[in-house]
PDB file of C-alpha atoms in Angstrom:
ATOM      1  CA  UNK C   1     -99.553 198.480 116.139  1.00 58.00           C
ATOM      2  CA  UNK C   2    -101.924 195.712 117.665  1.00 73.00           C
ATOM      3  CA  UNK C   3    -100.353 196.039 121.200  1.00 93.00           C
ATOM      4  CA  UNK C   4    -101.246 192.979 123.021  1.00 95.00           C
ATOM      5  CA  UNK C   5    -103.664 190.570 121.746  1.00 95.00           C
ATOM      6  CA  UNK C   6    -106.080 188.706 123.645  1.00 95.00           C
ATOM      7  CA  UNK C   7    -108.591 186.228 122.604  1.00 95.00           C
ATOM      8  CA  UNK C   8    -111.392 185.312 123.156  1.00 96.00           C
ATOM      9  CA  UNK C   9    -112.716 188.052 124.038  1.00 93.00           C
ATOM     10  CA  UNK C  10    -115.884 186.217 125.872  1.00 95.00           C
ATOM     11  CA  UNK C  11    -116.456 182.758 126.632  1.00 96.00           C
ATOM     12  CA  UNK C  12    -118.689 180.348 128.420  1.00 97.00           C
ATOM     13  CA  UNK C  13    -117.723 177.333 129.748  1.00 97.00           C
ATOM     14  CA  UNK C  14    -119.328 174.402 131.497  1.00 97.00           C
ATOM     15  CA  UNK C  15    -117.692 172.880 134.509  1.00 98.00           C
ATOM     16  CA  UNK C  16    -115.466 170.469 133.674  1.00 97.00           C
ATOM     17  CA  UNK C  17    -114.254 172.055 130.368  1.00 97.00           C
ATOM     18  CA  UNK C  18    -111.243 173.089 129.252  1.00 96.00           C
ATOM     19  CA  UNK C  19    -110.114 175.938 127.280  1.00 96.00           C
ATOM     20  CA  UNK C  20    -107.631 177.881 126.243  1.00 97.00           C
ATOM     21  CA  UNK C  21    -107.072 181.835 126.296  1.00 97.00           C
ATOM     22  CA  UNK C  22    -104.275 182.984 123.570  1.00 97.00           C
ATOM     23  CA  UNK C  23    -102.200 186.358 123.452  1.00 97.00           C
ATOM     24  CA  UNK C  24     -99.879 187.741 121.514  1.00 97.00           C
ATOM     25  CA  UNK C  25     -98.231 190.916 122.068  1.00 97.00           C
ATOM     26  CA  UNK C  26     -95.784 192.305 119.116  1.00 96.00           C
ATOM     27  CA  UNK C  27     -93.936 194.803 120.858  1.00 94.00           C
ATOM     28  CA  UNK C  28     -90.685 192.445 121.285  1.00 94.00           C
ATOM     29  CA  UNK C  29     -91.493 192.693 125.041  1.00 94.00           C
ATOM     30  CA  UNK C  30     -89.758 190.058 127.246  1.00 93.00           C
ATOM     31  CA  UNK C  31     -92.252 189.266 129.846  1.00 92.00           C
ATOM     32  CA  UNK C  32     -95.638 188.474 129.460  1.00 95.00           C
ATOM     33  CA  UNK C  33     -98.286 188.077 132.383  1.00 95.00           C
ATOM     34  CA  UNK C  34    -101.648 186.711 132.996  1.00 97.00           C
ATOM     35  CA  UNK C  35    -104.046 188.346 135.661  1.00 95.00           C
ATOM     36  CA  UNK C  36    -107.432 187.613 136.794  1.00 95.00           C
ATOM     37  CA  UNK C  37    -110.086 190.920 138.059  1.00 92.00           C
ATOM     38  CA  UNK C  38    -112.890 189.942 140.219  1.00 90.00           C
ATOM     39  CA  UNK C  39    -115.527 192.075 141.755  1.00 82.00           C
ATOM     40  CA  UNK C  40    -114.050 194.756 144.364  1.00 74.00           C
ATOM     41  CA  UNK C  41    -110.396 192.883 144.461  1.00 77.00           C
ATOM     42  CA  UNK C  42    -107.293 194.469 142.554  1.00 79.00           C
ATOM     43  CA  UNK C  43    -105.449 192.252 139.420  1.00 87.00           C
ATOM     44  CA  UNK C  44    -104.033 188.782 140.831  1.00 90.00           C
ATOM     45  CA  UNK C  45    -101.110 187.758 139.109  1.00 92.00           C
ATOM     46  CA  UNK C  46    -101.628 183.713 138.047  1.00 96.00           C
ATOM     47  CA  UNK C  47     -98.718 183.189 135.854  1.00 95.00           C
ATOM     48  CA  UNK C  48     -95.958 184.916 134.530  1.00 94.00           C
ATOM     49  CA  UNK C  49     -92.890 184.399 131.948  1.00 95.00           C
ATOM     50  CA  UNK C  50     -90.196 186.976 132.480  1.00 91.00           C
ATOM     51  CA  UNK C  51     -88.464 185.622 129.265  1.00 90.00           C
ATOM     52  CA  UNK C  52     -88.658 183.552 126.354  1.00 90.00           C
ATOM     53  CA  UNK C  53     -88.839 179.907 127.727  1.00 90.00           C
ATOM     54  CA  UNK C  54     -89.287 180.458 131.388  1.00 93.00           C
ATOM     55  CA  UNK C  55     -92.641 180.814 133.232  1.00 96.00           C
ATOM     56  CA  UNK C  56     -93.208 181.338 137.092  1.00 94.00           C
ATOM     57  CA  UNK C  57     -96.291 180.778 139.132  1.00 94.00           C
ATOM     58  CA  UNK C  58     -98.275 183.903 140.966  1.00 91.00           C
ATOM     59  CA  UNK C  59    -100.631 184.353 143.486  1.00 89.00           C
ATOM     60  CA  UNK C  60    -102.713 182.736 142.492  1.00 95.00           C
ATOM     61  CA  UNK C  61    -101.638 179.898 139.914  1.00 97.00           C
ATOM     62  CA  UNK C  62    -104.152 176.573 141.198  1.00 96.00           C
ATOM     63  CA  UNK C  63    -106.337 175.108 138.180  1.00 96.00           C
ATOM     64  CA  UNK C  64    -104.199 176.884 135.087  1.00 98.00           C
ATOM     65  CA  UNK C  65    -101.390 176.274 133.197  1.00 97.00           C
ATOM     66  CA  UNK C  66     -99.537 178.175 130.679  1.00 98.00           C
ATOM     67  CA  UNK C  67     -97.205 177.778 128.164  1.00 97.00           C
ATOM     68  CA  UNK C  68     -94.774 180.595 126.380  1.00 96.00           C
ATOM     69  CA  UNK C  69     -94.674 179.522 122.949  1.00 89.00           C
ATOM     70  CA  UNK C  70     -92.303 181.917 121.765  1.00 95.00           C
ATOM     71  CA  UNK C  71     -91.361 185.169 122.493  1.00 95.00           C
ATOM     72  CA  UNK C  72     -94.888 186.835 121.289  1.00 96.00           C
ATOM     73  CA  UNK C  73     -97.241 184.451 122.502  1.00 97.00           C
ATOM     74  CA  UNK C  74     -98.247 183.483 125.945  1.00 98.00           C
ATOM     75  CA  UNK C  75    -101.336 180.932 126.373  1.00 97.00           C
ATOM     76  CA  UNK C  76    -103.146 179.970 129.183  1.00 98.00           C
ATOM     77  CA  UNK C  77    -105.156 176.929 129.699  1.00 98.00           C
ATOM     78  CA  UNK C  78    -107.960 175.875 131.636  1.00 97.00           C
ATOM     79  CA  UNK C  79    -108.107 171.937 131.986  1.00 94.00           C
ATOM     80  CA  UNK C  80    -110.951 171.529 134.009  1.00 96.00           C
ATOM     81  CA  UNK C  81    -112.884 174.437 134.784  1.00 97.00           C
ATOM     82  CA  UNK C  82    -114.663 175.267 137.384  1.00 97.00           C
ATOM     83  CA  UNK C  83    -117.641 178.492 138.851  1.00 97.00           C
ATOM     84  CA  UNK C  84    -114.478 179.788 141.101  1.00 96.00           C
ATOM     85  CA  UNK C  85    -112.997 180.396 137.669  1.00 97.00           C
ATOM     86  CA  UNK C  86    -115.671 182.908 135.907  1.00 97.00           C
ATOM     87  CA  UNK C  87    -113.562 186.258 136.252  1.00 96.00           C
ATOM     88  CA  UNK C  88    -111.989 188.828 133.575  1.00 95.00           C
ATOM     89  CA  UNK C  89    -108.770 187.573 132.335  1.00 97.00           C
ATOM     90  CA  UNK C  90    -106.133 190.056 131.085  1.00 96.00           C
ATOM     91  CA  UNK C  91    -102.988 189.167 129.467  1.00 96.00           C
ATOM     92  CA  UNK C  92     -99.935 192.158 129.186  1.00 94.00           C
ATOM     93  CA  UNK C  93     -96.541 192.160 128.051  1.00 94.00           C
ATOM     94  CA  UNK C  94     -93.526 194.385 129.473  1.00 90.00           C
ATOM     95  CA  UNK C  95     -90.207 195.006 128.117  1.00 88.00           C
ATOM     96  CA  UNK C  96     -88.831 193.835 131.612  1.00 79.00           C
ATOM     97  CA  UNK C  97     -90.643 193.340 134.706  1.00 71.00           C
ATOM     98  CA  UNK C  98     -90.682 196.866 136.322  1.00 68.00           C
ATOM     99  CA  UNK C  99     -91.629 198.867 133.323  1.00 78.00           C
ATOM    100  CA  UNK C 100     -94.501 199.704 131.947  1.00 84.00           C
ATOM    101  CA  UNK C 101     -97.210 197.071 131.077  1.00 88.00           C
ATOM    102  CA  UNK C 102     -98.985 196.720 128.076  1.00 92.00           C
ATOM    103  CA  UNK C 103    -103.043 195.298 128.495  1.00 93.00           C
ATOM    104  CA  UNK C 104    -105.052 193.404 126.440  1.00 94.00           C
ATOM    105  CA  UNK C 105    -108.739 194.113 126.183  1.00 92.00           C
ATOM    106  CA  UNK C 106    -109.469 191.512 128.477  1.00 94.00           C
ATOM    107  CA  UNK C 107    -111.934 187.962 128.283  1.00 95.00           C
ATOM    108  CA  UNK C 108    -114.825 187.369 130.304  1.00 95.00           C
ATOM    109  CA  UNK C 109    -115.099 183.877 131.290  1.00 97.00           C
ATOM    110  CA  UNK C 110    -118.160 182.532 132.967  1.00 97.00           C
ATOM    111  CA  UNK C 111    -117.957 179.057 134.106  1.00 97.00           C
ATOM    112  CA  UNK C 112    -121.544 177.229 134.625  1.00 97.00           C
TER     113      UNK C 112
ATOM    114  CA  UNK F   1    -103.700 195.188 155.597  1.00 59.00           C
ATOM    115  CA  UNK F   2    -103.071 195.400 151.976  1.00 75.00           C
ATOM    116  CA  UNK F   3     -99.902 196.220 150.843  1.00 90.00           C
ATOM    117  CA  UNK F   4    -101.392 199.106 148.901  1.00 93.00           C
ATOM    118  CA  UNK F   5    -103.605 200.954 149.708  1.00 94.00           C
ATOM    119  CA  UNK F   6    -105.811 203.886 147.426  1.00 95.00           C
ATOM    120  CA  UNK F   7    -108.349 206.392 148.657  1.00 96.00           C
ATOM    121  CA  UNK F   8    -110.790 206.994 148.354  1.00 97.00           C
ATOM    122  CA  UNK F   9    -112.912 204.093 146.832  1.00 94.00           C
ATOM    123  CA  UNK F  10    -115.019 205.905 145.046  1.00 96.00           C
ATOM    124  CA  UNK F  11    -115.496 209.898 144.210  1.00 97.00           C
ATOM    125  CA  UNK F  12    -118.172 211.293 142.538  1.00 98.00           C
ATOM    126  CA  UNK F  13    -117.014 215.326 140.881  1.00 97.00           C
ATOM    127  CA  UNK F  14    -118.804 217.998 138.761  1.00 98.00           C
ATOM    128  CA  UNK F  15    -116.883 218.735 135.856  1.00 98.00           C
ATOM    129  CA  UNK F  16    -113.968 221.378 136.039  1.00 97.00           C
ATOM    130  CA  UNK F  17    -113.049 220.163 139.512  1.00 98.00           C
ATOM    131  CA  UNK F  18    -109.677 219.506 140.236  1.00 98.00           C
ATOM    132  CA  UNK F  19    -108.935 215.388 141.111  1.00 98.00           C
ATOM    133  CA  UNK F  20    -106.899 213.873 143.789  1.00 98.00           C
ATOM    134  CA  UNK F  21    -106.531 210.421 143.813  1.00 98.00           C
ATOM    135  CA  UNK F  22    -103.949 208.494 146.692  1.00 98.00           C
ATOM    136  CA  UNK F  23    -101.703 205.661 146.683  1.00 98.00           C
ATOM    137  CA  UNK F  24     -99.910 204.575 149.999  1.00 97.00           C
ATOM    138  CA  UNK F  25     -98.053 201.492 149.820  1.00 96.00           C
ATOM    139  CA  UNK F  26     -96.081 199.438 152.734  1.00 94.00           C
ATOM    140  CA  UNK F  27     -93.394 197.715 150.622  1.00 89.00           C
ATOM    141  CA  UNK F  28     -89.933 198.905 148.803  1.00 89.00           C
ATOM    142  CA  UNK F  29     -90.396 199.473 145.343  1.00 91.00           C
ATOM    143  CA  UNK F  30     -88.710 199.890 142.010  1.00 88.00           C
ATOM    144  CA  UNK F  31     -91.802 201.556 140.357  1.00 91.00           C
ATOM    145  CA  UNK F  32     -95.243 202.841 140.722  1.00 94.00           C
ATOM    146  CA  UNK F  33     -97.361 203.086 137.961  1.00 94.00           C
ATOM    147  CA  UNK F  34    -100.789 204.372 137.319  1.00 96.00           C
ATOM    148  CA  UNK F  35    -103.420 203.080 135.048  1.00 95.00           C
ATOM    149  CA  UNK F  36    -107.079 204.019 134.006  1.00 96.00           C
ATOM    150  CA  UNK F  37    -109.660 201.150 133.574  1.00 94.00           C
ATOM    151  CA  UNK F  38    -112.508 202.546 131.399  1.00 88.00           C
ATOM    152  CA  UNK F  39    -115.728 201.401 131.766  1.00 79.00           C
ATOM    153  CA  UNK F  40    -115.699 198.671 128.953  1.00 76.00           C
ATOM    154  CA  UNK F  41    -112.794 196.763 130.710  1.00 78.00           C
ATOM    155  CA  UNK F  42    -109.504 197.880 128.521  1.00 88.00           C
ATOM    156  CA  UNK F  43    -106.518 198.739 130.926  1.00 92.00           C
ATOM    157  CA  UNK F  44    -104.615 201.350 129.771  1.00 92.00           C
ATOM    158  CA  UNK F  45    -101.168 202.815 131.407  1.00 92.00           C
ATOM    159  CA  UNK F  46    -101.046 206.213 132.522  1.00 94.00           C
ATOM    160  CA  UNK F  47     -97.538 206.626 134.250  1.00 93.00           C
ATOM    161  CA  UNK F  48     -94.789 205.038 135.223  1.00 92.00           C
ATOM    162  CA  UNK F  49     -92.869 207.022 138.063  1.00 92.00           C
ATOM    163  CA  UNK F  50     -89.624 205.828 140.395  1.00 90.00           C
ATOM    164  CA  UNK F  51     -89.209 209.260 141.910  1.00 92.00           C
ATOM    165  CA  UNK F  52     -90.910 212.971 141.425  1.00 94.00           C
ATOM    166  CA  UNK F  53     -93.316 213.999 139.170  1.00 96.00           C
ATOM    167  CA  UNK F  54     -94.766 213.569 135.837  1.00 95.00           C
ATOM    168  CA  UNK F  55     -97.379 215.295 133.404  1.00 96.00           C
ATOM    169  CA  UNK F  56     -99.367 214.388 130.743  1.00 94.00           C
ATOM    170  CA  UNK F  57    -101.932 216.879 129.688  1.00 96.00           C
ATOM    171  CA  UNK F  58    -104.432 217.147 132.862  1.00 97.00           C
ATOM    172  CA  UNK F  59    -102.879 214.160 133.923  1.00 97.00           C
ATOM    173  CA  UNK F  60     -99.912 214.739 136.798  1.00 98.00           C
ATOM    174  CA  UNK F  61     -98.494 211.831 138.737  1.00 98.00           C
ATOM    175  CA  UNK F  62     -96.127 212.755 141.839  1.00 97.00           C
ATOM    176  CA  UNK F  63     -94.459 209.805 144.079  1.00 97.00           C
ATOM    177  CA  UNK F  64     -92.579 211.049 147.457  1.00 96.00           C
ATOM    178  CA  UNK F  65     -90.538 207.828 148.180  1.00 93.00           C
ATOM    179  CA  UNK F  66     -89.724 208.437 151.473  1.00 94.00           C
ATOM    180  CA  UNK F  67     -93.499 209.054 152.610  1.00 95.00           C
ATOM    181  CA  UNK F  68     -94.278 206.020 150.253  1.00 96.00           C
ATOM    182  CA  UNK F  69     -97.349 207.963 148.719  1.00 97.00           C
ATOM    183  CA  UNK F  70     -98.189 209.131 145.098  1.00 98.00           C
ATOM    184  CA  UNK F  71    -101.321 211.398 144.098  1.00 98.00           C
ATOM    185  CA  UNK F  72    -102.726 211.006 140.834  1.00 98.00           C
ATOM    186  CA  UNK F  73    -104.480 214.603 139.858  1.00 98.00           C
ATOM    187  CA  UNK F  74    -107.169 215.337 137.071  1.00 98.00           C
ATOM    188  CA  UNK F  75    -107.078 218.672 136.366  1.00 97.00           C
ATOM    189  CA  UNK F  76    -110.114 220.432 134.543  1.00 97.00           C
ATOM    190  CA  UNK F  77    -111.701 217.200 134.986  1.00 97.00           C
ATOM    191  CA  UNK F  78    -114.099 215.846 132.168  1.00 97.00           C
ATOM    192  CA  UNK F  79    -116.976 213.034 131.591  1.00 96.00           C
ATOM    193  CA  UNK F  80    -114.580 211.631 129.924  1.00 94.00           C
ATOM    194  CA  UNK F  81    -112.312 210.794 132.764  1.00 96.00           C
ATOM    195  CA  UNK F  82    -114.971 208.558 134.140  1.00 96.00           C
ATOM    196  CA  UNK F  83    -112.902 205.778 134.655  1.00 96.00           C
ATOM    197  CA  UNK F  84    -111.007 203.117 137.234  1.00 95.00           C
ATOM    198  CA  UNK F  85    -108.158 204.644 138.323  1.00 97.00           C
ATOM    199  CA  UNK F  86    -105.387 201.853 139.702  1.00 95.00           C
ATOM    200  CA  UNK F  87    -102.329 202.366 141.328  1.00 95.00           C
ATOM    201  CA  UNK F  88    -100.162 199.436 141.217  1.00 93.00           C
ATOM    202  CA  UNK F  89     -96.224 199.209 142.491  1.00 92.00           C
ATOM    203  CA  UNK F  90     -93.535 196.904 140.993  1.00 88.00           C
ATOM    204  CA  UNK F  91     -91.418 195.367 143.989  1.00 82.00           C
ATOM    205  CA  UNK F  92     -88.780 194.043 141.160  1.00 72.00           C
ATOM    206  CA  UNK F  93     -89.265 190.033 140.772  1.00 66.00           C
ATOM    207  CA  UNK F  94     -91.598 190.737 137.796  1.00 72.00           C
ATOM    208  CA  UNK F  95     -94.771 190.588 139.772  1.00 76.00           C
ATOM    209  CA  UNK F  96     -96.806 194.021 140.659  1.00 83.00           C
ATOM    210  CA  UNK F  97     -99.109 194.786 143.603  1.00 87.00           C
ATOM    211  CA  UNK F  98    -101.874 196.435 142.809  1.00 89.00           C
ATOM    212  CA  UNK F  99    -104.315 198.804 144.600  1.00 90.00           C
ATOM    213  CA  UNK F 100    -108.080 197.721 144.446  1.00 89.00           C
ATOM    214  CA  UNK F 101    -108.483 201.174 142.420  1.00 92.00           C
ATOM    215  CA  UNK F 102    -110.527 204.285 142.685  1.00 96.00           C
ATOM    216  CA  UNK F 103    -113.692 204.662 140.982  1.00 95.00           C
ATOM    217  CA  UNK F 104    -114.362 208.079 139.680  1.00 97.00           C
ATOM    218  CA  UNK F 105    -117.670 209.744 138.003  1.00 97.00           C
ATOM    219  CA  UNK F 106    -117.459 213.056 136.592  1.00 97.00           C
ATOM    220  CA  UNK F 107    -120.810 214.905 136.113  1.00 97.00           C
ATOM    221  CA  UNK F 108    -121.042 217.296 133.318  1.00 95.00           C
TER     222      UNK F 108
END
């Protein structure tokens, strides 16, 4: 099994760009989640979709979007990026929201 | 202050040593779950505990809900368990609070 699916896996951006970060997960899992890991601070939560359809902002949600675009894949989008951005982005998948979560290898995204 | 908390920040070990790591958290929970970071970045889930204790090889997880604490042991620790070590608590609206995790270097 691929688990959860995350790409790119490294990307550099100029300010102003946008991009977009895909996952998939094929696990069936109903909720998918997109965190950010900076230097000396735990995850941060920026989006999440606890189902098929729906999607719900995090902590810290300002400057993405995302968009489930079915029940395995969960994008995130950058429209105009910016240096605050350049972080490690993981994407992860759960069956519900309190059980276990499932990682992708992460992206490392350095905005210029 | 964070809503949850790990000691230590770092710990540095000689191989064989047995491992405590701590999770204190200020919050009701449904879950607590632990997960090891390696060094190249991948997140992987160790356990997933509401209540007691739980084993996996030298891996033990124990959560005392009334104290609101869980210890993560290592026991016989390795190189190999060179890692991030993040406690993180699920507080049942689909987010998770994490702990800023636990950096720990085992010398052979």
């Amino acid at each position: 099994n691929a688990g959860v699916t995350q790409t790119p896996k490294f990307q550099v951006l100029k300010t102003g760009q946008s991009m977009t970060l895909q996952c998939a997960q094929d696990m069936n899992h109903n909720s998918m989640y997109w965190y950010r890991q900076d230097p000396g601070m735990g995850l941060r939560l920026i989006y999440y979709s606890a189902s098929e359809g729906t999607t719900d902002k995090g902590e810290v949600p300002n400057g993405y979007n995302v968009s489930r675009l079915n029940k395995r894949e969960f994008s995130l989008r950058l429209e105009s990026a910016a240096p605050s951005q350049t972080s490690v982005y993981f994407c992860a998948s759960s069956e519900h929201g309190s059980t276990e979560a499932f990682f992708g290898q992460g992206t490392r995204l350095t905005v210029v | 202050k964070n809503e949850v908390e790990q000691s230590p920040q770092n710990l540095t070990a000689q191989e064989g040593e047995f491992i405590t790591i701590n999770c204190s958290y200020s919050v009701g929970i449904s879950a607590l779950h632990w997960l090891q970071q390696h060094p190249g970045g991948g997140i992987v889930s160790l356990f997933m505990l509401s209540s007691g204790k739980k084993k996996h090889g030298r891996l033990i997880a124990t959560i005392n809900i009334q104290e609101k604490h869980s210890s993560l042991h290592i026991t016989a620790s390795h190189p190999r368990d060179s890692a991030v070590y993040i406690c993180a608590v699920s507080i049942g609206n689909y987010q998770l609070i994490w702990g800023a995790g636990t950096k720990l270097i085992i010398k052979p």
